[in-house]
mmCIF file of C-alpha atoms in Angstrom:
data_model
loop_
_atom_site.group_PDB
_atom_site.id
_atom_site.type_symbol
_atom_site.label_atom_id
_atom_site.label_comp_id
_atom_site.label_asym_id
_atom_site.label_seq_id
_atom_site.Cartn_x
_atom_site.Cartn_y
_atom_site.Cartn_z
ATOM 1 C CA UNK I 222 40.701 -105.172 -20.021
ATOM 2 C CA UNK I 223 38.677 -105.458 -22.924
ATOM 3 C CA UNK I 224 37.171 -102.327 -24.604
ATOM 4 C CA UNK I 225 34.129 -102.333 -26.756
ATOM 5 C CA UNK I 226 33.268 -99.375 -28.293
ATOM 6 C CA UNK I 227 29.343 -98.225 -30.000
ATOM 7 C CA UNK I 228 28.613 -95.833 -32.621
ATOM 8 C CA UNK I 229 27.472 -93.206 -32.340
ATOM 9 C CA UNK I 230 27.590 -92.357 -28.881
ATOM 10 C CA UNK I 231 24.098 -90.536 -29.583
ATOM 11 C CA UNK I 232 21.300 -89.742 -32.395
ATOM 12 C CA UNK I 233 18.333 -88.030 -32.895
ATOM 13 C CA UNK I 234 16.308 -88.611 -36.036
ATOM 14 C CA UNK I 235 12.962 -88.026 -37.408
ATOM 15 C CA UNK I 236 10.121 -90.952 -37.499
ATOM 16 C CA UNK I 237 10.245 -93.102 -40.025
ATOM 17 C CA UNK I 238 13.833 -93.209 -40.913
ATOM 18 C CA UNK I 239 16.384 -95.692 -40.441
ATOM 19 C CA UNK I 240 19.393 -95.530 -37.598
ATOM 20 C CA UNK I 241 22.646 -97.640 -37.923
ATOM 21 C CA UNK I 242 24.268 -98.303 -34.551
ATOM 22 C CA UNK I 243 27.929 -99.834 -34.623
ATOM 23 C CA UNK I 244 29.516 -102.232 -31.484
ATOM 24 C CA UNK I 245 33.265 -103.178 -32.235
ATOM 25 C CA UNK I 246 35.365 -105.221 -29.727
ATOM 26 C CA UNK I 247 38.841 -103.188 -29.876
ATOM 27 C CA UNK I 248 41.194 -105.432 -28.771
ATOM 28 C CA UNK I 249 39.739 -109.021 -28.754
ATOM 29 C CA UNK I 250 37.465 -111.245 -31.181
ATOM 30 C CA UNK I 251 34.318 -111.495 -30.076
ATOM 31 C CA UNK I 252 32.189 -114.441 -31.729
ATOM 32 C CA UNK I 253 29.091 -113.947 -29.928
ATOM 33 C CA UNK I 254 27.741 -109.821 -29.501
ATOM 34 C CA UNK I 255 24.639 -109.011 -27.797
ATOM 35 C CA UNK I 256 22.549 -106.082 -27.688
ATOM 36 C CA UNK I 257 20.428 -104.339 -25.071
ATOM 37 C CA UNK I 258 18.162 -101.792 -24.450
ATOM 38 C CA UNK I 259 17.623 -99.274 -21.310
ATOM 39 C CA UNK I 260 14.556 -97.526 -21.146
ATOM 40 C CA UNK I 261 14.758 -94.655 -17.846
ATOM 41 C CA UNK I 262 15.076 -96.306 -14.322
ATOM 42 C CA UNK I 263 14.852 -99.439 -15.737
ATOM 43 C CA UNK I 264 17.460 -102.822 -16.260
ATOM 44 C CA UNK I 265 18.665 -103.400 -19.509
ATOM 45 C CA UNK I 266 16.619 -105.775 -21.384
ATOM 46 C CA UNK I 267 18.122 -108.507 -24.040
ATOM 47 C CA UNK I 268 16.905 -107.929 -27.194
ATOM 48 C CA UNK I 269 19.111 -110.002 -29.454
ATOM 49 C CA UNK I 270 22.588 -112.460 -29.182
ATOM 50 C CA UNK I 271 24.641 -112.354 -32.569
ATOM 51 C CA UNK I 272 27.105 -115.160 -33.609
ATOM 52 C CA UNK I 273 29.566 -114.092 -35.750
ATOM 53 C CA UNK I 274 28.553 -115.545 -39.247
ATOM 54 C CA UNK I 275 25.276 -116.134 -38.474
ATOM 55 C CA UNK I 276 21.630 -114.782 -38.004
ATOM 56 C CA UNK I 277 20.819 -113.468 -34.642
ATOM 57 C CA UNK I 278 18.937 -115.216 -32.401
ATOM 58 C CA UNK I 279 15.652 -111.981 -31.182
ATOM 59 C CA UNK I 280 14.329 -112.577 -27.284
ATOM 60 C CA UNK I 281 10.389 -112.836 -27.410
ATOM 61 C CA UNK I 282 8.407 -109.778 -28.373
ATOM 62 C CA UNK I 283 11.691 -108.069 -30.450
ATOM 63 C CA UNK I 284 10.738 -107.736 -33.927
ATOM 64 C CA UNK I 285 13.544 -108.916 -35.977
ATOM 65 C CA UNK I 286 11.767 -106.863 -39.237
ATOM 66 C CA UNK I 287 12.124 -103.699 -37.234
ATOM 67 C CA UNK I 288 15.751 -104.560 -35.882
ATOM 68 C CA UNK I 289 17.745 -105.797 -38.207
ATOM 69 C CA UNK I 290 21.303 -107.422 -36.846
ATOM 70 C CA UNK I 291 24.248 -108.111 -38.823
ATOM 71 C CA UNK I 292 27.805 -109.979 -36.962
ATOM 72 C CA UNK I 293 29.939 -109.386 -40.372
ATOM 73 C CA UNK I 294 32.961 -110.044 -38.441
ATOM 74 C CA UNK I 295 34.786 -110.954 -34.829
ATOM 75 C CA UNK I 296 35.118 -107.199 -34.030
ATOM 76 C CA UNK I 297 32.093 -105.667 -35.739
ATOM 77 C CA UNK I 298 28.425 -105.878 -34.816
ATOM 78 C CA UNK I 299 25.743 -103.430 -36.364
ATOM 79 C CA UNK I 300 22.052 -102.748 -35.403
ATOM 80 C CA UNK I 301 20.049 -101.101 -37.453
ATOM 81 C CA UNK I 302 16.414 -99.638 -36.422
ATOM 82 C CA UNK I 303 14.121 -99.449 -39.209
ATOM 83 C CA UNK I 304 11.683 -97.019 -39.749
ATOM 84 C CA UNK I 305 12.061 -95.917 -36.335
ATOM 85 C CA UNK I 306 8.611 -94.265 -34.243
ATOM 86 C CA UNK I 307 9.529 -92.667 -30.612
ATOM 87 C CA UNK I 308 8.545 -95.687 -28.750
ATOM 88 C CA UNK I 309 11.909 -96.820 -29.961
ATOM 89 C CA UNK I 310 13.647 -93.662 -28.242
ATOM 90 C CA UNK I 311 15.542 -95.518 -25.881
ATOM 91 C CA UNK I 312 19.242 -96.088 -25.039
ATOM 92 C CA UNK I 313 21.069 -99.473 -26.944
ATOM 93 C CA UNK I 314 24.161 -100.975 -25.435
ATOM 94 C CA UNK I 315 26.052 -103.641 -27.378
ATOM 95 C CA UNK I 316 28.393 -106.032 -25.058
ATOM 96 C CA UNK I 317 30.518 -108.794 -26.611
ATOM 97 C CA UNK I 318 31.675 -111.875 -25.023
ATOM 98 C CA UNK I 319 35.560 -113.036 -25.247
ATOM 99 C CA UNK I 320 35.587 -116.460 -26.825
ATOM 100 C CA UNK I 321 37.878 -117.637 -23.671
ATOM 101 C CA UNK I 322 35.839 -116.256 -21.296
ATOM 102 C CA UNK I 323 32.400 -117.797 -21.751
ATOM 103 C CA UNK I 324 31.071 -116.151 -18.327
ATOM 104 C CA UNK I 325 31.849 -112.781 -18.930
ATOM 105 C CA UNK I 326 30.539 -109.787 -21.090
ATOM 106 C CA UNK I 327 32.170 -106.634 -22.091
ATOM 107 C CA UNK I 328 29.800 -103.540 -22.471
ATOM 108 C CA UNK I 329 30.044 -100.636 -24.840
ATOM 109 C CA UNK I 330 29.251 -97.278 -23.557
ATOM 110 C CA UNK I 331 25.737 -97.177 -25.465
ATOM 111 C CA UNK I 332 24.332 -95.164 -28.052
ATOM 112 C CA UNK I 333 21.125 -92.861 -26.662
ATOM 113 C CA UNK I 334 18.485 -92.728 -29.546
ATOM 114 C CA UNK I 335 15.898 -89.983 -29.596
ATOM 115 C CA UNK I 336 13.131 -90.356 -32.126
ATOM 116 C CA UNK I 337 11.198 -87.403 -32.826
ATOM 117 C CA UNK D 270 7.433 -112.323 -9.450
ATOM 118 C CA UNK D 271 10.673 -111.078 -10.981
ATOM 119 C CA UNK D 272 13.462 -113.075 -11.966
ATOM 120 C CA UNK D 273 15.973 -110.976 -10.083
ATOM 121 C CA UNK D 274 14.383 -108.091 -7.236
ATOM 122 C CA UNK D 275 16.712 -105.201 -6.677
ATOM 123 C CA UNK D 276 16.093 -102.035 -4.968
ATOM 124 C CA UNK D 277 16.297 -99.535 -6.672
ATOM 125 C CA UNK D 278 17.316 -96.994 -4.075
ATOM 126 C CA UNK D 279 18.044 -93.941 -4.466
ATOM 127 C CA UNK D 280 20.873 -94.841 -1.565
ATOM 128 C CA UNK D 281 22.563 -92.009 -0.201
ATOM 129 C CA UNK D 282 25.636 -92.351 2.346
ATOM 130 C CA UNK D 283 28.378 -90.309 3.814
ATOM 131 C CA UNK D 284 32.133 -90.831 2.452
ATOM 132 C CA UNK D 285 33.993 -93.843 3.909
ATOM 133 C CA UNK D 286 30.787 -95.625 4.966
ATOM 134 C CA UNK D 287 30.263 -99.504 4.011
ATOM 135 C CA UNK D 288 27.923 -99.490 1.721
ATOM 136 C CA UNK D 289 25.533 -102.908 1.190
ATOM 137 C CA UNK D 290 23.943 -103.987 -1.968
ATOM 138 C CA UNK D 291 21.460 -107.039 -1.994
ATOM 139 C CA UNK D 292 19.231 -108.938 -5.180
ATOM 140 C CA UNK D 293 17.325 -111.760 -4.783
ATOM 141 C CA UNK D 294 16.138 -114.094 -7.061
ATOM 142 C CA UNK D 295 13.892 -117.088 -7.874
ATOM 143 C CA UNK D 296 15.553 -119.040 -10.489
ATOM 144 C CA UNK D 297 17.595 -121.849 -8.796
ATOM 145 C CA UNK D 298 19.324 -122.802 -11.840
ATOM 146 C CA UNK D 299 21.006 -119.458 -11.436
ATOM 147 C CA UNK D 300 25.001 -120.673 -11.714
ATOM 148 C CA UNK D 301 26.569 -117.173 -12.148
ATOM 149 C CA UNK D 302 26.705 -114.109 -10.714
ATOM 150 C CA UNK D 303 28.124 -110.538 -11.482
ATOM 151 C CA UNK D 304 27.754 -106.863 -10.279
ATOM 152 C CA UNK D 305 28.596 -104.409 -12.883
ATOM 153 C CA UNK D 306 28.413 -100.720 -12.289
ATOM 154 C CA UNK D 307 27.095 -97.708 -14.719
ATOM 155 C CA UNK D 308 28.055 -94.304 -14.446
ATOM 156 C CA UNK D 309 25.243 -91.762 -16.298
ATOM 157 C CA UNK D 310 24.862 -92.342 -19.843
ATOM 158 C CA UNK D 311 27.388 -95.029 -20.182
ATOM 159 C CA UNK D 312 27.769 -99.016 -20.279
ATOM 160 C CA UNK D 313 27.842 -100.978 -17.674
ATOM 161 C CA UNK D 314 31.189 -102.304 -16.207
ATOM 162 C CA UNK D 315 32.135 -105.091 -14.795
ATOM 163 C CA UNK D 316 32.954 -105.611 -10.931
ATOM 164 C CA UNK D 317 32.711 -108.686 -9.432
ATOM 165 C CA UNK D 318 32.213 -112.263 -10.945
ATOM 166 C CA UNK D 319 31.573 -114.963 -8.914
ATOM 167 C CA UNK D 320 30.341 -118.556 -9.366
ATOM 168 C CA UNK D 321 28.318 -120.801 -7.220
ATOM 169 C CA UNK D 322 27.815 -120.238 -3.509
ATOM 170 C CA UNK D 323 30.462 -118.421 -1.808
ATOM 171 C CA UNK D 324 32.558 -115.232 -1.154
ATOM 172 C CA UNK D 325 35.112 -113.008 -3.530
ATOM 173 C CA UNK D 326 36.695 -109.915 -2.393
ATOM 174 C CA UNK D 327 38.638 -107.174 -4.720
ATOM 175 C CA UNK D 328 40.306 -104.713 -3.073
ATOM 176 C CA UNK D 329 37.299 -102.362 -0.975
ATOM 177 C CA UNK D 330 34.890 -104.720 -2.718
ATOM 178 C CA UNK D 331 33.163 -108.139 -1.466
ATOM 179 C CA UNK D 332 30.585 -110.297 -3.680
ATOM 180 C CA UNK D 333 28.882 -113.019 -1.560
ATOM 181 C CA UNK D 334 26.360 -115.597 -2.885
ATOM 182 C CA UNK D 335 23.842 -117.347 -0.540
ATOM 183 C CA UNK D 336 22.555 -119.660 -3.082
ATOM 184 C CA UNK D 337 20.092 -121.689 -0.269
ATOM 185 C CA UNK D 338 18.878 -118.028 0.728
ATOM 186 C CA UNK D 339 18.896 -117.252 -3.478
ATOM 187 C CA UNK D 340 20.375 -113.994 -2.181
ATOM 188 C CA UNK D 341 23.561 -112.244 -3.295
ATOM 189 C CA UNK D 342 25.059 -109.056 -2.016
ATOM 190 C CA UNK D 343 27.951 -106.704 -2.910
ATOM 191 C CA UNK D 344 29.930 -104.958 -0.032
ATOM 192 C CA UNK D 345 32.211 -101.343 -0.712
ATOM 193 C CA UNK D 346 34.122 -100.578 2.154
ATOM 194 C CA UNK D 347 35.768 -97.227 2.515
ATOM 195 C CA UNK D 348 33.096 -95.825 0.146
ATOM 196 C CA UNK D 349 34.345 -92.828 -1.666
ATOM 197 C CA UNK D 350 32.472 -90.046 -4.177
ATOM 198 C CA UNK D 351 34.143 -91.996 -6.893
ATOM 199 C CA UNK D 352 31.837 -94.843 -6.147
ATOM 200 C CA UNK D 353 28.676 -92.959 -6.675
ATOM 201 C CA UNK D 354 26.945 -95.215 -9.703
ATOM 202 C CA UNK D 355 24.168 -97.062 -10.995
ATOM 203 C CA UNK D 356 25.085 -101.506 -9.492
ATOM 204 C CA UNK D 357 23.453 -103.790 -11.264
ATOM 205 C CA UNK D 358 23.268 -107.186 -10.198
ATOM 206 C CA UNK D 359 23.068 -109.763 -13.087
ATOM 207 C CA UNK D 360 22.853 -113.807 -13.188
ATOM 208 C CA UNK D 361 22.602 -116.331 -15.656
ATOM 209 C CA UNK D 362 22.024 -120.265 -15.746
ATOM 210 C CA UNK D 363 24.257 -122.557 -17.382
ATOM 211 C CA UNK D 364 24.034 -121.624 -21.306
ATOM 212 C CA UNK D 365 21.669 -119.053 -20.549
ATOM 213 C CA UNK D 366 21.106 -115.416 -20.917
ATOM 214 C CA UNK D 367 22.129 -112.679 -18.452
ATOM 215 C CA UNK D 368 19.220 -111.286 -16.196
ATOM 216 C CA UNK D 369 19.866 -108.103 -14.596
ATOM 217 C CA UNK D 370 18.200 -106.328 -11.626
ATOM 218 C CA UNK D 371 16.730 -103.165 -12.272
ATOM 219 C CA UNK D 372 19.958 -101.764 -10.370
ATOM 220 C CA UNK D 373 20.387 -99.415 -7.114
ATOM 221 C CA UNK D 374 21.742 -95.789 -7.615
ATOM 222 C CA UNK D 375 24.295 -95.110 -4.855
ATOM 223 C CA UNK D 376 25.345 -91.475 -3.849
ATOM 224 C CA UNK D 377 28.363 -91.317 -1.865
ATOM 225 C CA UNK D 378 28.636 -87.604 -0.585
ATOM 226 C CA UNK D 379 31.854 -86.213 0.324
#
């Protein structure tokens, strides 16, 4: 099956910096990535669909300033929280849609950010 | 109300039980239909897919979508420790995004 993978698998950093999180699709081209986020008990929540090539498109409330998405390629999506504050501790899974298989997403295993 | 209702347990049940899994959900344009599961601190996976109204059975599991009822439920027969997760029910319109349910932790003890 297809395999996405994230990057890193975990971070902790201090407020105010700036955390890079990396999806790639392994074995397949993905031309449209999307990322999530899982706070505790809860469902994951959309936050933003990339298309390869182009600027993502951010769900209502998601500040696109504060999380910045770039789809450079087919196999490589990046997400990068800026100036991150503990609110944003939270756990951000990538998942990547085959272009054949328009009703299907792939997940990554998610990347658990810990702001302190 | 929600989008998509899920219980979110905790659901605990004895090995080779059948376990049940149910979301509901308001949106009628709701086309497609998936249960993934997620083990601790990873991604979700995929199960089951299913489209429309209907029934879809792999192996010890069985999706079935009641679309008049806007109900959908996931069946594991056999159920076995391995199967102790985090489902997640999830549905999108044609086009649309995914919605997910806030998922049901299962605990199959041995």
């Amino acid at each position: 099956g297809a395999v996405v993978s994230q990057h890193p698998s975990w971070v902790i950093c201090k407020s105010g910096t700036s955390v890079k999180i990396e999806c790639r699709s392994l074995d397949f081209q993905a031309t449209t990535m999307f990322w999530y986020r899982q706070f505790p008990k809860q469902s994951l929540m959309l936050m933003a669909t990339s298309n390869e090539g182009s600027k993502a498109t951010y769900e209502q409330g998601v500040e696109k300033d504060k999380f910045l998405i770039n789809h450079a390629s087919l196999t490589l999506s990046t997400l990068t929280v800026t100036s991150a504050h503990p609110e944003d501790s939270s756990f951000y899974i990538c998942s990547a849609r085959v272009a054949s298989e328009q009703e299907t997403q792939y997940f990554g295993p998610g990347t658990r950010l810990l702001v302190l | 109300q929600k989008e998509v209702e899920q219980d979110p347990g905790p659901l605990s049940v004895p090995e080779g039980a059948i376990v049940s899994l149910n979301c509901t959900y308001s949106n009628s344009a709701f086309q497609y239909f998936m249960w993934y599961r997620q083990y601790s601190r990873k991604g979700p996976e995929l199960l089951m897919y299913t489209y429309s109204s209907g029934n879809k059975e792999d192996g010890r599991f069985t999706a079935q979508v009641d679309k008049s009822s806007k109900y959908i439920s996931l069946f594991i027969r056999d159920s076995q420790p391995s199967d102790s997760a985090t489902y997640l029910c999830a549905m999108r319109a044609e086009s649309e995004k995914l919605v997910f349910g806030k998922g049901t932790k299962l605990t199959v003890n041995p």
